[in-house]
Coordinates of C-alpha atoms and ligand atoms in Angstrom, one line a residue:
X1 CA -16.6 -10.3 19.6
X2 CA -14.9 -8.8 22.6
X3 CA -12.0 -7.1 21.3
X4 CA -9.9 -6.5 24.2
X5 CA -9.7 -10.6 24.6
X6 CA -9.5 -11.2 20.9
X7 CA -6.3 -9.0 20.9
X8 CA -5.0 -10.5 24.8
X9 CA -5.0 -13.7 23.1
X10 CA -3.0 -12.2 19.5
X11 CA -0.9 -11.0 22.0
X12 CA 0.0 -14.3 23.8
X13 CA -0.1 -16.2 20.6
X14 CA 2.2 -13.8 18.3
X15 CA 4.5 -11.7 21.2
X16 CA 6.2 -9.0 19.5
X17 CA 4.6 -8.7 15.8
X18 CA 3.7 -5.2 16.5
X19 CA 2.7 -3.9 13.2
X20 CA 0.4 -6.9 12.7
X21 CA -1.2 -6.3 16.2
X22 CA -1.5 -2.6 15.4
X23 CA -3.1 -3.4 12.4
X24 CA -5.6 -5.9 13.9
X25 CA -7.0 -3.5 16.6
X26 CA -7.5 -0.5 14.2
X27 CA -9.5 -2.6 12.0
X28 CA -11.4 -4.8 15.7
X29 CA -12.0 -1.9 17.4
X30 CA -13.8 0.2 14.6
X31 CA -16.0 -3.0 13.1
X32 CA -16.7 -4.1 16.7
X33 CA -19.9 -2.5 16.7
X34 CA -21.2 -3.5 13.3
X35 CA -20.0 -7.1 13.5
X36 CA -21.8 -7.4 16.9
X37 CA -25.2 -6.9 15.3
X38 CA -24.3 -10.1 12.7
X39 CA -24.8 -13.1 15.3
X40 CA -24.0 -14.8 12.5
X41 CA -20.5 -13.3 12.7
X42 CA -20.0 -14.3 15.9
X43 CA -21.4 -18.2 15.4
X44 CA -18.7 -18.2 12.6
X45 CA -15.8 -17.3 14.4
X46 CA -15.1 -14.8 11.9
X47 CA -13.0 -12.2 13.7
X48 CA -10.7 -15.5 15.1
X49 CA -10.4 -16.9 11.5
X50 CA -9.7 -13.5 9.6
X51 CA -7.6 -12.4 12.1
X52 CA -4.8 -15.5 11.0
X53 CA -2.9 -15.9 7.8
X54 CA -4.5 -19.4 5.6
X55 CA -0.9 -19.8 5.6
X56 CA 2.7 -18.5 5.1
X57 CA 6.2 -19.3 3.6
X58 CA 9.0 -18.6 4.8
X59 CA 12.2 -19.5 2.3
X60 CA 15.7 -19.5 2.1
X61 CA 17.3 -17.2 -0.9
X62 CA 20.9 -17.6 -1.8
X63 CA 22.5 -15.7 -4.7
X64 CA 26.1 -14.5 -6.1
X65 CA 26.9 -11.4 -5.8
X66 CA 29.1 -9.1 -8.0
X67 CA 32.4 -9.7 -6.2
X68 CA 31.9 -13.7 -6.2
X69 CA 30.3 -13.8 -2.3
X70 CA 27.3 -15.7 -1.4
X71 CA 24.4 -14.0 -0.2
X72 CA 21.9 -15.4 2.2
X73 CA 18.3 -13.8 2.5
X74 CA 15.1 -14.7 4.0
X75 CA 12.0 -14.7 1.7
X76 CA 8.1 -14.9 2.8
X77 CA 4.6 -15.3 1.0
X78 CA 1.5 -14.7 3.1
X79 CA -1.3 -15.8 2.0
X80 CA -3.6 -14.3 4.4
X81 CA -7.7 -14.6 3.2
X82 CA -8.8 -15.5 -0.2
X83 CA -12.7 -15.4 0.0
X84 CA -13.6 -13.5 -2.0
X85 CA -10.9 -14.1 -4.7
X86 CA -7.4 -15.2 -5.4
X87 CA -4.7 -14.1 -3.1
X88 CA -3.4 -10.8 -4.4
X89 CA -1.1 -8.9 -3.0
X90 CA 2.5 -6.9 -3.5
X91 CA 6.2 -8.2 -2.3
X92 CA 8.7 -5.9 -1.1
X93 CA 12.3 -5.7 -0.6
X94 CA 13.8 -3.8 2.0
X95 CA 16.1 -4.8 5.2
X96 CA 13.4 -4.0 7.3
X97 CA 10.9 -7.0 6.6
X98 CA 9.7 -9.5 9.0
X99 CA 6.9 -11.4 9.3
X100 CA 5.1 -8.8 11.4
X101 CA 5.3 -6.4 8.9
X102 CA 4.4 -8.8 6.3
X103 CA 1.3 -10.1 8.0
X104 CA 0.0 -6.3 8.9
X105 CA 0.5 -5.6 4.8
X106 CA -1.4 -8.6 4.4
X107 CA -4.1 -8.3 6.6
X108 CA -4.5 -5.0 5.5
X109 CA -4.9 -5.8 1.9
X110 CA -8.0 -8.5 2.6
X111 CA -9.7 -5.2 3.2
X112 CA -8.4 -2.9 0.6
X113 CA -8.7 -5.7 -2.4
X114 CA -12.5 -5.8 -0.8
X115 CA -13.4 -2.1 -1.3
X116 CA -11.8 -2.3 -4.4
X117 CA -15.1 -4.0 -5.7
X118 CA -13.0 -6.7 -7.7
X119 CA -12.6 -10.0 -6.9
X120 CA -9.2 -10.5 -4.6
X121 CA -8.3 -11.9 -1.9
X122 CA -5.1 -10.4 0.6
X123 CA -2.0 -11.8 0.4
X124 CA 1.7 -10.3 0.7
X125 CA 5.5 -11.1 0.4
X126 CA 9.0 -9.8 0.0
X127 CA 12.6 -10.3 1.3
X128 CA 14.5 -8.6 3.8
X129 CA 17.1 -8.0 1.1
X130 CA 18.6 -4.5 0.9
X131 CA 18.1 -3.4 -3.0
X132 CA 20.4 0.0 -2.2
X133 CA 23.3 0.1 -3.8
X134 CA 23.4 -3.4 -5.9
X135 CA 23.8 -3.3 -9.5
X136 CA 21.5 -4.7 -12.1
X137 CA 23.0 -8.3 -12.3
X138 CA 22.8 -8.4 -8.1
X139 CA 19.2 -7.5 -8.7
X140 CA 18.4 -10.0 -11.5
X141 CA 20.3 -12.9 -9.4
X142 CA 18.2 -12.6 -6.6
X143 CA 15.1 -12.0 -8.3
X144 CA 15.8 -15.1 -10.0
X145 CA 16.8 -16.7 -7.1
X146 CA 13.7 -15.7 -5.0
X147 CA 11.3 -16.9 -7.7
X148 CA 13.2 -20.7 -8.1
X149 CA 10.6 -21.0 -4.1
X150 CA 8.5 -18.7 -4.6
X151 CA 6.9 -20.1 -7.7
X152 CA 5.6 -23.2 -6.7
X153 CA 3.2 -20.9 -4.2
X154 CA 1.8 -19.2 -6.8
X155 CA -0.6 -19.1 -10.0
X156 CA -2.7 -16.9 -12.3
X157 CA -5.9 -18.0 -10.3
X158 CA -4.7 -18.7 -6.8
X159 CA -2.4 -16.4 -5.5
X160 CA -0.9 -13.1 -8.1
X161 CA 2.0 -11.3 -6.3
X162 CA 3.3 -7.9 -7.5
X163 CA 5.0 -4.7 -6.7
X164 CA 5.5 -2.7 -3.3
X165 CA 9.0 -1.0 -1.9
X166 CA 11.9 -1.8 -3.5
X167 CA 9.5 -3.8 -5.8
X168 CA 9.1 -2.0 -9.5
X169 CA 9.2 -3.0 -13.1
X170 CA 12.6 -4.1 -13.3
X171 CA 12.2 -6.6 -10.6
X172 CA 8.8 -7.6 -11.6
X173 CA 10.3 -8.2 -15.3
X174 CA 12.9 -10.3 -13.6
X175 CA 10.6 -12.2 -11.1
X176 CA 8.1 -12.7 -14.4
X177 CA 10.9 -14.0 -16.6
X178 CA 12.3 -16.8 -14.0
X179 CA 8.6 -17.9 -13.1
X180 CA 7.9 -18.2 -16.9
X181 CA 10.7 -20.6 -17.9
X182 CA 10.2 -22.7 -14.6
X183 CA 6.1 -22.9 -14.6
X184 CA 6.4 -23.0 -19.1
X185 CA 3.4 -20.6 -19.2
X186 CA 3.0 -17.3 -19.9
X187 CA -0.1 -16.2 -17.5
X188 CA -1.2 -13.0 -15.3
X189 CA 0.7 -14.3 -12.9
X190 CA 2.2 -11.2 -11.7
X191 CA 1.3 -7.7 -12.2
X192 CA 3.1 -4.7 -12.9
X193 CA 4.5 -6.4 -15.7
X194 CA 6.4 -4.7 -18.8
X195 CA 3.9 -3.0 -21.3
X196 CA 5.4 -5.6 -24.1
X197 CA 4.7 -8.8 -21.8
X198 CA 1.3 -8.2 -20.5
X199 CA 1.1 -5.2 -18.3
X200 CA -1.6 -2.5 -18.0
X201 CA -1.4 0.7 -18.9
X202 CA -1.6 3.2 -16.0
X203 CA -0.6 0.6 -13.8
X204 CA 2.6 2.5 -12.7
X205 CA 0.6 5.6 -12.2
X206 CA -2.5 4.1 -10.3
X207 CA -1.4 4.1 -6.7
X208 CA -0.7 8.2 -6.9
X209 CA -3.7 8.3 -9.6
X210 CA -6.4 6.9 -7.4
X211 CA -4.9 8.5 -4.3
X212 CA -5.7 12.2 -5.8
X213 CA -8.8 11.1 -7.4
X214 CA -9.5 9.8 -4.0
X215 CA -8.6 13.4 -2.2
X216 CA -10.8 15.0 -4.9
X217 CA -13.6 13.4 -3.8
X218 CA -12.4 14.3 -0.2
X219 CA -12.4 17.7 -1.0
X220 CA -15.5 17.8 -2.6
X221 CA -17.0 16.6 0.4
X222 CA -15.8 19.8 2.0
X223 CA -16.9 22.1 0.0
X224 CA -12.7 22.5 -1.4
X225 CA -11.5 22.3 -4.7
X226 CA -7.7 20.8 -5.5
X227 CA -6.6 23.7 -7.7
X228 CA -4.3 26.4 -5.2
X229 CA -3.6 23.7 -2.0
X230 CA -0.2 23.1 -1.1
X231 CA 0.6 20.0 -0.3
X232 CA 3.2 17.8 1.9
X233 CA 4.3 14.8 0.4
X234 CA 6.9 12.3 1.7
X235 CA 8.5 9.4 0.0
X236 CA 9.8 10.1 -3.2
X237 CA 9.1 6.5 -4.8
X238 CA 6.4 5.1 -7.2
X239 CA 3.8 6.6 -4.9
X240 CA 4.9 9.8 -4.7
X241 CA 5.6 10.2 -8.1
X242 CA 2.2 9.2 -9.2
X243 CA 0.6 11.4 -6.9
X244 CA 2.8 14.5 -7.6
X245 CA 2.0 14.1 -11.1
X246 CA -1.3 14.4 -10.9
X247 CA -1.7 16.9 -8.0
X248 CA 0.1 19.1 -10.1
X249 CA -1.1 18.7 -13.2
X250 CA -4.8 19.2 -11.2
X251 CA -3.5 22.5 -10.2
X252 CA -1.9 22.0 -6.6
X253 CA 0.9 23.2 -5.5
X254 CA 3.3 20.0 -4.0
X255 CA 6.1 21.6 -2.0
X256 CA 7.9 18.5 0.0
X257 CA 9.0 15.1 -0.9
X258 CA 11.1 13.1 1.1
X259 CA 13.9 10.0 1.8
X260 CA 15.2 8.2 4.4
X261 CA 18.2 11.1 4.6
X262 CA 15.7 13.8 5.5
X263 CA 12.7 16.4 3.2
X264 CA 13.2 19.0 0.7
X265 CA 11.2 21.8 0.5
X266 CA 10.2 23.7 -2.7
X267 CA 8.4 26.5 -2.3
X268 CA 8.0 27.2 -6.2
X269 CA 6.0 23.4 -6.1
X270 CA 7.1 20.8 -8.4
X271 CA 6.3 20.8 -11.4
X272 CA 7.0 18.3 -14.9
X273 CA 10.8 18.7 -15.1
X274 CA 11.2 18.0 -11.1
X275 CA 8.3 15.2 -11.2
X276 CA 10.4 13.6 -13.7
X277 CA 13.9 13.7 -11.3
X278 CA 11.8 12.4 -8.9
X279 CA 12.6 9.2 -11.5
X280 CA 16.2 9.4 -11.9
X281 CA 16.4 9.8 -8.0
X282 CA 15.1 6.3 -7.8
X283 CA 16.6 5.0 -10.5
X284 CA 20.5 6.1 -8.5
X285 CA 19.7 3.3 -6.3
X286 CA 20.7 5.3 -3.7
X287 CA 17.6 6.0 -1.5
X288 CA 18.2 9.9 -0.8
X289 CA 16.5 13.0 -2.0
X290 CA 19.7 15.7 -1.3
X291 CA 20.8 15.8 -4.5
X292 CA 17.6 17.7 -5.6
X293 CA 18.7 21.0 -3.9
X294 CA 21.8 21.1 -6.1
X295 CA 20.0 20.3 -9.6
X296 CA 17.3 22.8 -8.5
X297 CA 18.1 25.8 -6.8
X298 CA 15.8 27.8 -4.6
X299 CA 15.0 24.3 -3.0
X300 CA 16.2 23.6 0.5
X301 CA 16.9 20.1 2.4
X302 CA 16.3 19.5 6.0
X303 CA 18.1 16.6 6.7
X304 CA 16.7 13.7 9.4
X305 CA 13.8 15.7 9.5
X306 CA 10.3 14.8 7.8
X307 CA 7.8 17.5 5.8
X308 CA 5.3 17.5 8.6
X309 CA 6.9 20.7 10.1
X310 CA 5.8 22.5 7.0
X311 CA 2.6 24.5 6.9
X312 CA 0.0 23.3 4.3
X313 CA -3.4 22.6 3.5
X314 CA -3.3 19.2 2.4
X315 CA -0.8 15.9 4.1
X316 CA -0.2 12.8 1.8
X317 CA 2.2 10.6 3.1
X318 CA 3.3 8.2 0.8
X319 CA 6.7 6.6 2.3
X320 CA 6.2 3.8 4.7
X321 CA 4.3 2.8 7.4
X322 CA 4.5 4.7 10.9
X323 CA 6.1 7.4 9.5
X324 CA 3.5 10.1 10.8
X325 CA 3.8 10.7 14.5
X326 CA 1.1 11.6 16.6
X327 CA 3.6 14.8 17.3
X328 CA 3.6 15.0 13.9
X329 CA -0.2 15.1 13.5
X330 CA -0.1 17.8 16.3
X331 CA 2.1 19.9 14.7
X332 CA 0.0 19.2 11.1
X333 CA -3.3 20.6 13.1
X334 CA -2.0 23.5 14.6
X335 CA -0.3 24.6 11.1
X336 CA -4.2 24.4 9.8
X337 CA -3.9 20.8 7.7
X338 CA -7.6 20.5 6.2
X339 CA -6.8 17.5 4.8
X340 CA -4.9 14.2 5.5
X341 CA -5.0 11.6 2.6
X342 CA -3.0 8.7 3.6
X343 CA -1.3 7.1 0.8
X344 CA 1.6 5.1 2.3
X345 CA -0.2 1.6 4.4
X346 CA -0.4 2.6 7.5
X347 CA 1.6 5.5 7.5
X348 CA 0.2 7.3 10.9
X349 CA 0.6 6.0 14.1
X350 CA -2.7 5.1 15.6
X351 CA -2.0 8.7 17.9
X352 CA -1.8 10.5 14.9
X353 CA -4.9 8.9 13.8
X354 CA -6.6 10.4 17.1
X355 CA -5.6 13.5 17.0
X356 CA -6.8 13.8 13.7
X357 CA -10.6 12.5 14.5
X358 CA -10.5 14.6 17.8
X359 CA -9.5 18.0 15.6
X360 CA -12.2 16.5 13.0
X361 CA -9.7 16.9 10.2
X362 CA -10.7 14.8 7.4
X363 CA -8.9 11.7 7.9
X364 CA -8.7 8.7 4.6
X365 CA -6.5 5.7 5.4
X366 CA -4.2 4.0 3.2
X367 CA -6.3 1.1 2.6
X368 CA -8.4 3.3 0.9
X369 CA -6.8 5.9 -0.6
X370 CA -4.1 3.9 -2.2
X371 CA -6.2 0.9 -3.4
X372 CA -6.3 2.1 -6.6
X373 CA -3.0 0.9 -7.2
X374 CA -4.1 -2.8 -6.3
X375 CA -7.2 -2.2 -8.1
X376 CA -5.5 -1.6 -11.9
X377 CA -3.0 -4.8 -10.8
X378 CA -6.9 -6.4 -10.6
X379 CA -7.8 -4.5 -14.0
X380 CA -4.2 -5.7 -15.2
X381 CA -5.7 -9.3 -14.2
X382 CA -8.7 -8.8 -16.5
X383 CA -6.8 -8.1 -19.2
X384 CA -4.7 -11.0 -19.2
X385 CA -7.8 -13.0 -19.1
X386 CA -8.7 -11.7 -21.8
X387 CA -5.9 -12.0 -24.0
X388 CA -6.0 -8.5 -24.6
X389 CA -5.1 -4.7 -23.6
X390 CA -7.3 -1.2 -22.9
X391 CA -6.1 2.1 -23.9
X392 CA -4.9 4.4 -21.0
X393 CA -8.2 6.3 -21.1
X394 CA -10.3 3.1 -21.0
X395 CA -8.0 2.0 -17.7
X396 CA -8.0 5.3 -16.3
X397 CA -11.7 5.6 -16.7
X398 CA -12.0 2.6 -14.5
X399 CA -9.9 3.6 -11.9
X400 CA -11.6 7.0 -11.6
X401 CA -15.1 5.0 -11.2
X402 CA -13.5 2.6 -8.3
X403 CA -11.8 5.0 -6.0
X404 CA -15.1 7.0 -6.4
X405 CA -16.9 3.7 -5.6
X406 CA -14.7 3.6 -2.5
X407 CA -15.3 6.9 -1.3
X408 CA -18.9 6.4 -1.4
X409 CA -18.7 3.0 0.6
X410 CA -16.4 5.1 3.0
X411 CA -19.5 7.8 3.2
X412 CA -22.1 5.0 3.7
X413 CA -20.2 3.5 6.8
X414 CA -18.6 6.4 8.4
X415 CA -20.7 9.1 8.4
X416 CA -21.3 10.6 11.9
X417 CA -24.7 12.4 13.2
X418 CA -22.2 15.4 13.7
X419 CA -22.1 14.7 9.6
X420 CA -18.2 14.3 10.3
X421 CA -16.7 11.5 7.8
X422 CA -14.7 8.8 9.8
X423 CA -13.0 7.5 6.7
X424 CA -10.9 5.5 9.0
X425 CA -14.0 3.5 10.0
X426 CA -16.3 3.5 7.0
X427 CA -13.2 1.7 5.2
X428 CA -12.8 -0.8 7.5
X429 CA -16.2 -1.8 7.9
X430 CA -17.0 -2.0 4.2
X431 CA -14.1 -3.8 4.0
X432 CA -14.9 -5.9 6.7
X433 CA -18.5 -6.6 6.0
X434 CA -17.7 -8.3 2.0
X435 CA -14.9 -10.7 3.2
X436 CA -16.7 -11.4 6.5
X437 CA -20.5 -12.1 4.6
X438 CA -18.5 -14.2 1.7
X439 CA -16.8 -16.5 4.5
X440 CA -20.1 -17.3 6.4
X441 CA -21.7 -18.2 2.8
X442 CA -19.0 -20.5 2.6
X443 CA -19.0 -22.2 5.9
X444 CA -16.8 -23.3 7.8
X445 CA -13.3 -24.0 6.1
Ligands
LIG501 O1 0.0 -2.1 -1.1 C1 -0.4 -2.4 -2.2 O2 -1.7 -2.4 -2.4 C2 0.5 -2.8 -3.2 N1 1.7 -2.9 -3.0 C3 0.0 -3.2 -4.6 C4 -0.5 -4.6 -4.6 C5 -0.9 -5.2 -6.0 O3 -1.2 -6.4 -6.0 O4 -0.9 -4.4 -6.9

């Protein structure tokens, strides 16, 4: 493969989709070299074919809202590779989704669901509707609504959607109920389901679970142990909660979280009582974290601004994707960050990535610290299969083994001579090599 032409010609073909594009070159340029001793790679076509969705939807959504208006939204399912297993993937809902941002979730997750070591293929979905500020019945109504398409795309054993922003277990419970009446089953088709209709236990805290379990084994690697590191996080959503929770209760001390109106900084650290406003914050359906300095004194907001200013040892962002600048990265370094554990998809800019690798700062990407959260929707999966449910401790125990798993394929493939880990890299091309290997097996399709 020749990379530069590859992305000329992604260029010419999708002008514009610049998430996507971004998301394609990280993952070309770092496999380049592997894939170009695999002739067979290159016989297959395999960068040209993974590179494309197998196919997308794009549907109309109309609902009601609460003052009697009809609403028009756009809604989307990607399904992007499913080689190696069914199409799995979450939806979000948030103004900001288009297709480029949809097909750079999805492509992503081919590679994420691969290292994962369970059998998925990448998929993603969502709406560009706004869920800030609607009530419960404007939520249910378009849930509803967006499931009377949607369903028809999807099934226990071809393509399982579930959560992502603006995506939780309220919306999943709706989106769950409307599939089951109109498909009359009662299947795994979703996950992140209720705990009385199917779901997994740890599920909501996997993503933030695996992410710190992930970290630990980062800090292993250098010699660090968890207990005593302050740590940035942004976001202040399922993510963040999950890994707050556990960074704390492993003895860290987590002094930012963040929203779209700007960072709070605690210099006491969270701890349960603050972990568990993190919650109610959500729950306001407001998206803002201000309100924190008032119900906890001592705390201070910086508003517009995000936590990367602050000086700490560890950087998890967990919001969105782009949200870490490469000024941000610079400013991170030369305030002595050891450690940069990205939890959000994506969430630095490919300058940020550089300046990490050139300061050799410890690096893990998204699609492999946070694939722990796709990986218990996969042991939700097995469950349902089975007719049956693990205990918390059985689930966890599993999760702990996969993001371990990861980290060791992340070792394998991105180890330097200089004995520097490029996670970055070692992700992708374990990632790569599975979905890549499974699709020449299979021929040409
Ligand atoms: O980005 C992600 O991996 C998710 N939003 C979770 C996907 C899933 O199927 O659990």
């Amino acid at each position: 493969m020749n990379v530069k032409n590859l992305m000329a010609e992604l260029e010419r073909r999708h002008p514009g989709e610049n998430e996507y594009l971004q998301a394609v070159r990280e993952v070309l340029t770092t496999v380049e070299e592997a894939y170009n001793k695999h002739p067979e790679f290159e016989a297959n076509r395999i960068a040209e074919r993974i590179v494309e969705p197998d196919r997308q939807f794009t549907f109309k959504v109309v609902w009601v809202d609460d003052k009697g208006d009809v609403q028009v939204n756009t809604g989307y399912r990607i399904q992007f590779n499913n080689a190696i297993g069914p199409y799995k993937g979450g939806l979000r809902f948030h103004p900001s989704v288009n297709p480029s941002i949809l097909k750079f979730l999805g492509f992503e997750q081919i590679f994420k669901n691969a290292l994962t070591t369970l059998p998925m293929g990448g998929a993603k979905g969502g709406s560009d509707f706004n869920p800030k500020g609607k009530s419960n019945g404007e939520v249910m109504r378009f849930c509803q609504a967006f499931m009377t398409e949607l369903w028809r795309h999807i099934g226990p054993e071809t393509d399982v959607p579930a959560g992502d922003i603006g995506v939780g277990a309220r919306e999943i419970g709706y989106l769950y109920g409307m599939y089951r009446k109109l498909a009359l089953e009662n299947t795994g088709v979703l996950t992140g389901k209720g705990m009385t209709f199917g779901g997994s236990l740890i599920r909501p805290e996997a993503t933030g679970f695996g992410a710190v379990y992930f970290l630990c084994h980062m800090l292993e690697k250098e010699g660090m142990d968890i207990k005593g590191q302050r740590i940035a996080i942004s976001g202040f959503g399922n993510v963040a909660w999950g890994a707050a929770k556990k960074a704390t209760e492993l003895g860290a001390k987590v002094v930012t979280i963040s929203g779209p109106d700007g960072y709070i900084y605690d210099e006491a650290g969270l701890n349960d009582e603050k972990i568990a406003y993190m919650l109610e914050l959500r729950a306001s359906n407001n998206d803002v974290v201000e309100p924190y300095v008032t119900k906890f004194p001592g705390s201070k907001f910086f508003a517009g601004r995000k936590p990367w200013e602050v000086k700490v040892d560890i950087a998890m962002p967990c919001a969105t994707q782009n949200e870490l600048s490469g000024e941000d990265a610079a400013q991170l370094v030369a305030n002595g960050v050891k450690i940069v554990a990205e939890v959000s998809n994506m969430g630095c800019r490919p300058e940020a990535i550089e300046c990490f690798l050139d300061a050799k700062i410890p690096y893990g990407p998204g699609k492999a610290v946070n694939a722990g959260g796709v990986a218990t929707s996969g042991l939700e999966m097995t469950q349902n299969s089975q007719k049956l449910n693990w205990t918390a401790d059985e689930v966890d125990a599993k999760l702990h083994q996969i993001m371990g798993s990861i980290h060791k394929a992340c070792l394998e493939y991105g180890t330097e001579p200089s004995g520097y880990i490029n996670y970055m890299k070692g992700a992708n091309i374990a990632g790569f090599m599975k979905v890549a290997k499974s699709m020449v097996e299979q021929g040409v399709i």
